[in-house]
Coordinates of C-alpha atoms in Angstrom, one line a residue:
M251 CA 111.7 75.9 115.4
S252 CA 109.9 72.6 116.3
D253 CA 107.9 70.6 113.8
D254 CA 104.7 71.6 115.7
R255 CA 105.6 75.3 115.4
L256 CA 106.2 74.9 111.6
T257 CA 102.9 73.0 111.2
D258 CA 101.1 75.7 113.2
A259 CA 102.7 78.5 111.1
A260 CA 101.6 76.8 107.9
E261 CA 98.1 76.3 109.2
R262 CA 97.9 80.0 110.2
L263 CA 98.9 81.1 106.7
L264 CA 96.4 78.7 105.1
A265 CA 93.7 80.1 107.3
A266 CA 94.7 83.7 106.5
R267 CA 94.6 83.0 102.8
R268 CA 91.2 81.2 103.1
D269 CA 89.6 83.9 105.4
R270 CA 91.3 86.9 103.8
R271 CA 92.5 88.0 107.2
P272 CA 96.2 88.8 107.6
I273 CA 98.2 87.5 110.6
P274 CA 101.2 89.1 112.5
P275 CA 104.7 88.4 111.2
L276 CA 105.9 84.9 111.7
S277 CA 109.5 85.8 112.2
T278 CA 110.2 88.1 115.2
P279 CA 113.3 89.3 116.9
E280 CA 112.4 87.0 119.9
N281 CA 111.6 84.0 117.7
P282 CA 113.3 84.4 114.3
L283 CA 112.6 82.0 111.5
S284 CA 115.5 80.7 109.4
V285 CA 115.3 80.5 105.6
E286 CA 115.3 76.7 105.8
E287 CA 112.4 76.7 108.2
A288 CA 110.5 79.2 106.1
Y289 CA 110.8 76.9 103.0
G290 CA 109.6 74.1 105.2
I291 CA 106.4 76.1 106.0
Q292 CA 105.9 76.8 102.3
L293 CA 106.3 73.1 101.5
A294 CA 103.7 72.2 104.1
Q295 CA 101.2 74.5 102.4
L296 CA 102.2 73.2 99.0
N297 CA 101.3 69.6 100.2
A298 CA 98.0 70.8 101.5
W299 CA 97.1 72.6 98.2
T300 CA 98.1 69.7 96.0
A301 CA 96.1 67.3 98.2
E302 CA 93.1 69.6 97.5
G303 CA 93.7 69.0 93.7
R304 CA 95.4 72.3 92.9
R305 CA 97.9 71.9 90.0
I306 CA 101.4 73.4 90.0
A307 CA 101.8 75.4 86.7
G308 CA 105.2 77.0 87.4
Y309 CA 107.3 79.1 89.7
K310 CA 108.0 82.7 90.6
V311 CA 111.3 84.3 91.6
G312 CA 110.7 87.1 93.9
L313 CA 112.8 90.0 95.4
T314 CA 115.1 90.2 92.4
S315 CA 115.1 93.9 91.8
A316 CA 116.8 96.5 94.0
A317 CA 113.5 98.5 93.9
I318 CA 111.5 95.6 95.3
Q319 CA 114.1 94.8 97.9
R320 CA 114.1 98.4 99.1
Q321 CA 110.3 98.4 99.1
L322 CA 110.1 95.3 101.3
N323 CA 113.4 95.7 103.2
V324 CA 114.9 92.4 102.1
D325 CA 118.3 91.6 100.6
Q326 CA 118.1 88.4 98.5
P327 CA 115.8 86.5 96.1
D328 CA 113.3 83.8 97.0
F329 CA 110.9 81.5 95.1
G330 CA 107.4 80.3 95.3
H331 CA 105.0 78.1 93.4
L332 CA 102.4 79.1 90.8
F333 CA 99.1 77.2 90.5
A334 CA 96.8 76.9 87.5
D335 CA 94.0 78.6 89.4
D336 CA 96.3 81.7 90.0
F337 CA 96.1 82.6 86.3
V338 CA 93.6 85.2 85.0
L339 CA 93.1 86.5 81.5
S340 CA 94.5 89.9 80.5
G341 CA 91.7 92.5 80.8
E342 CA 89.3 90.1 82.6
P343 CA 87.7 91.6 85.7
I344 CA 89.5 90.3 88.8
P345 CA 87.5 90.3 92.0
A346 CA 89.5 92.2 94.5
S347 CA 88.0 90.0 97.2
R348 CA 90.4 87.3 96.1
F349 CA 93.2 89.2 97.9
I350 CA 94.0 90.8 101.2
Q351 CA 96.4 93.7 100.2
P352 CA 97.3 93.2 96.6
R353 CA 100.1 94.9 94.7
V354 CA 101.0 94.5 91.0
E355 CA 104.4 94.4 89.3
P356 CA 105.5 93.9 85.7
E357 CA 107.6 90.9 84.7
I358 CA 109.1 89.3 81.5
S359 CA 107.9 85.7 82.0
F360 CA 109.0 82.6 80.3
V361 CA 107.3 79.4 79.1
L362 CA 109.8 76.5 79.0
G363 CA 109.9 74.2 76.0
E364 CA 112.3 71.8 77.7
S365 CA 112.8 70.7 81.3
L366 CA 115.6 72.3 83.2
S367 CA 117.3 70.8 86.2
G368 CA 120.2 72.0 88.4
P369 CA 122.6 72.3 90.0
G370 CA 125.1 73.3 87.3
V371 CA 122.6 75.0 85.0
T372 CA 124.3 77.7 82.8
V373 CA 122.9 80.7 81.0
A374 CA 123.2 78.7 77.7
D375 CA 121.2 75.9 79.3
A376 CA 118.5 78.3 80.4
I377 CA 118.2 80.0 77.0
G378 CA 118.0 76.6 75.3
A379 CA 115.1 75.6 77.5
I380 CA 113.0 78.6 76.9
D381 CA 110.2 78.3 74.3
Y382 CA 109.1 81.9 74.4
A383 CA 108.9 85.1 76.5
V384 CA 105.7 86.8 77.3
A385 CA 104.6 90.1 78.9
S386 CA 103.1 89.6 82.3
L387 CA 101.8 91.1 85.5
E388 CA 102.2 89.4 88.9
I389 CA 99.7 90.2 91.6
I390 CA 101.5 89.8 94.8
D391 CA 99.7 89.6 98.1
S392 CA 100.8 89.2 101.7
R393 CA 99.1 87.2 104.3
I394 CA 101.2 89.1 106.8
E395 CA 99.7 92.3 108.3
D396 CA 100.6 95.6 106.5
W397 CA 103.4 93.9 104.5
R398 CA 105.6 93.9 107.6
I399 CA 107.7 91.0 106.2
T400 CA 111.2 89.7 106.6
L401 CA 112.7 87.4 104.1
P402 CA 111.6 84.3 106.0
D403 CA 108.0 85.7 106.3
T404 CA 107.6 86.1 102.5
I405 CA 109.2 82.7 101.8
A406 CA 106.9 81.0 104.2
D407 CA 104.0 82.8 102.5
N408 CA 104.8 81.2 99.1
A409 CA 106.9 84.2 98.1
S410 CA 103.8 86.5 98.5
A411 CA 102.2 84.9 95.4
G412 CA 98.7 86.0 94.6
G413 CA 97.9 85.9 90.9
V414 CA 99.3 85.9 87.4
V415 CA 98.2 87.8 84.3
L416 CA 100.0 86.7 81.1
G417 CA 100.0 88.7 77.8
S418 CA 98.8 87.0 74.6
T419 CA 101.8 87.6 72.4
P420 CA 104.5 84.9 72.7
V421 CA 107.9 86.2 71.5
A422 CA 110.9 83.9 70.7
L423 CA 114.2 85.2 72.2
D424 CA 115.9 85.2 68.7
G425 CA 119.0 87.0 70.1
R426 CA 116.9 89.6 72.0
D427 CA 118.7 91.2 74.9
L428 CA 116.1 91.0 77.6
R429 CA 118.2 93.3 79.9
L430 CA 117.3 96.2 77.6
V431 CA 113.6 95.5 77.2
G432 CA 111.9 98.6 78.7
A433 CA 108.6 98.5 80.6
I434 CA 106.1 101.2 81.5
L435 CA 103.6 100.5 84.3
R436 CA 100.4 102.5 84.4
R437 CA 97.6 102.7 87.0
N438 CA 94.4 104.0 85.6
G439 CA 96.2 105.5 82.7
R440 CA 98.9 107.3 84.6
I441 CA 102.5 106.3 84.5
V442 CA 103.6 105.2 87.9
H443 CA 106.9 103.3 87.2
T444 CA 109.3 102.6 84.4
G445 CA 112.0 99.9 84.3
A446 CA 113.9 97.4 82.2
G447 CA 114.7 93.7 82.2
A448 CA 118.1 94.3 83.8
A449 CA 116.3 95.1 87.1
A450 CA 115.7 91.3 87.6
L451 CA 119.1 90.1 88.9
G452 CA 120.8 91.8 86.0
S453 CA 118.7 89.8 83.5
P454 CA 115.6 87.7 83.6
I455 CA 117.7 84.9 82.3
S456 CA 120.0 85.1 85.3
A457 CA 116.9 84.8 87.5
L458 CA 115.9 81.6 85.7
V459 CA 119.4 80.2 86.2
W460 CA 119.2 81.0 89.9
L461 CA 115.8 79.3 90.2
A462 CA 116.9 76.1 88.4
N463 CA 120.0 75.7 90.4
T464 CA 118.3 76.5 93.7
L465 CA 115.6 74.0 92.9
G466 CA 118.2 71.5 91.9
R467 CA 119.9 71.7 95.3
L468 CA 116.5 70.9 96.8
G469 CA 116.1 67.8 94.6
T470 CA 113.6 69.1 92.1
G471 CA 113.5 70.8 88.7
L472 CA 111.5 72.7 86.2
E473 CA 109.3 70.8 83.8
A474 CA 108.6 71.6 80.1
G475 CA 105.6 73.8 79.8
S476 CA 106.2 75.5 83.1
V477 CA 105.6 79.2 83.4
V478 CA 108.5 81.0 85.2
M479 CA 108.1 84.6 86.5
P480 CA 111.7 85.8 87.0
G481 CA 111.1 88.9 89.0
A482 CA 109.8 92.4 88.7
V483 CA 111.4 95.1 86.5
T484 CA 109.9 98.0 88.5
A485 CA 108.6 98.6 92.0
A486 CA 105.2 97.2 92.8
V487 CA 102.1 99.4 92.8
D488 CA 99.1 99.1 95.2
A489 CA 95.9 97.8 93.6
A490 CA 92.4 98.7 94.8
P491 CA 88.9 97.7 93.5
G492 CA 88.2 99.5 90.2
D493 CA 91.9 99.9 89.3
T494 CA 93.2 99.1 85.9
I495 CA 96.9 98.4 85.9
T496 CA 98.7 98.0 82.5
A497 CA 102.3 97.1 81.6
E498 CA 103.7 97.9 78.2
F499 CA 106.9 96.1 77.2
A500 CA 109.0 97.1 74.3
G501 CA 108.7 94.3 71.7
L502 CA 106.5 92.1 74.0
G503 CA 103.2 93.9 74.0
I504 CA 100.7 95.0 76.6
V505 CA 99.2 93.2 79.5
T506 CA 96.4 94.4 81.7
A507 CA 95.1 93.6 85.2
K508 CA 91.6 95.0 85.7
F509 CA 90.2 94.8 89.2
A510 CA 86.5 94.7 89.4
P511 CA 84.7 97.5 91.4
S512 CA 83.9 96.5 95.0

């Protein structure tokens, strides 16, 4: 794809996000996008956002669970950027008008106490860099019509990032096996999904290692204080105005995304 086409794709995604109007898939059988081109489109948007004064607060790893990969018909992880203005308080009414077609998924997030740079990051390195874990909900949103995405589409669209709700109970790892941390996802009080930390690439720690090493190959790293969302532990659930979506994690507490009525 030419530089002009990459720039045009980035501008279309920026406009879709701004106007809350989805666009057709960027990658088509006739004109497929490569993964490298898709990250180039993501980077072009990142540059536009930071020029506007938005502050990067962390990263998300997407497509780590088999359930999400089946749901979106993709077969490998990706990553995107989290910005400070993406974060909302647990239980705080969220205007649904912020999004186009939101879905919510539960994650065991990390806050880093030390920087982490790859390549060559090990599990031990990752564990040592984590300050604490925290229950979280990610609001994913696609600027692509009807979620008809391929892997390059979601990468280009900043890994379908939309919003972040963090719980308020920081928990030190202290030998805790995050693979075994169970989660219950409820929508309006009814259980819709259950899962465990192992759904995220076998362990949320593994997803953090993957992210650090992937960023390292691209010449960047994770800074101390960064929030890292390592991937969903269940399938995502659709969210509509007036919905209350809650995730309860064993040992990590409860976190709530409350969407304001339309």
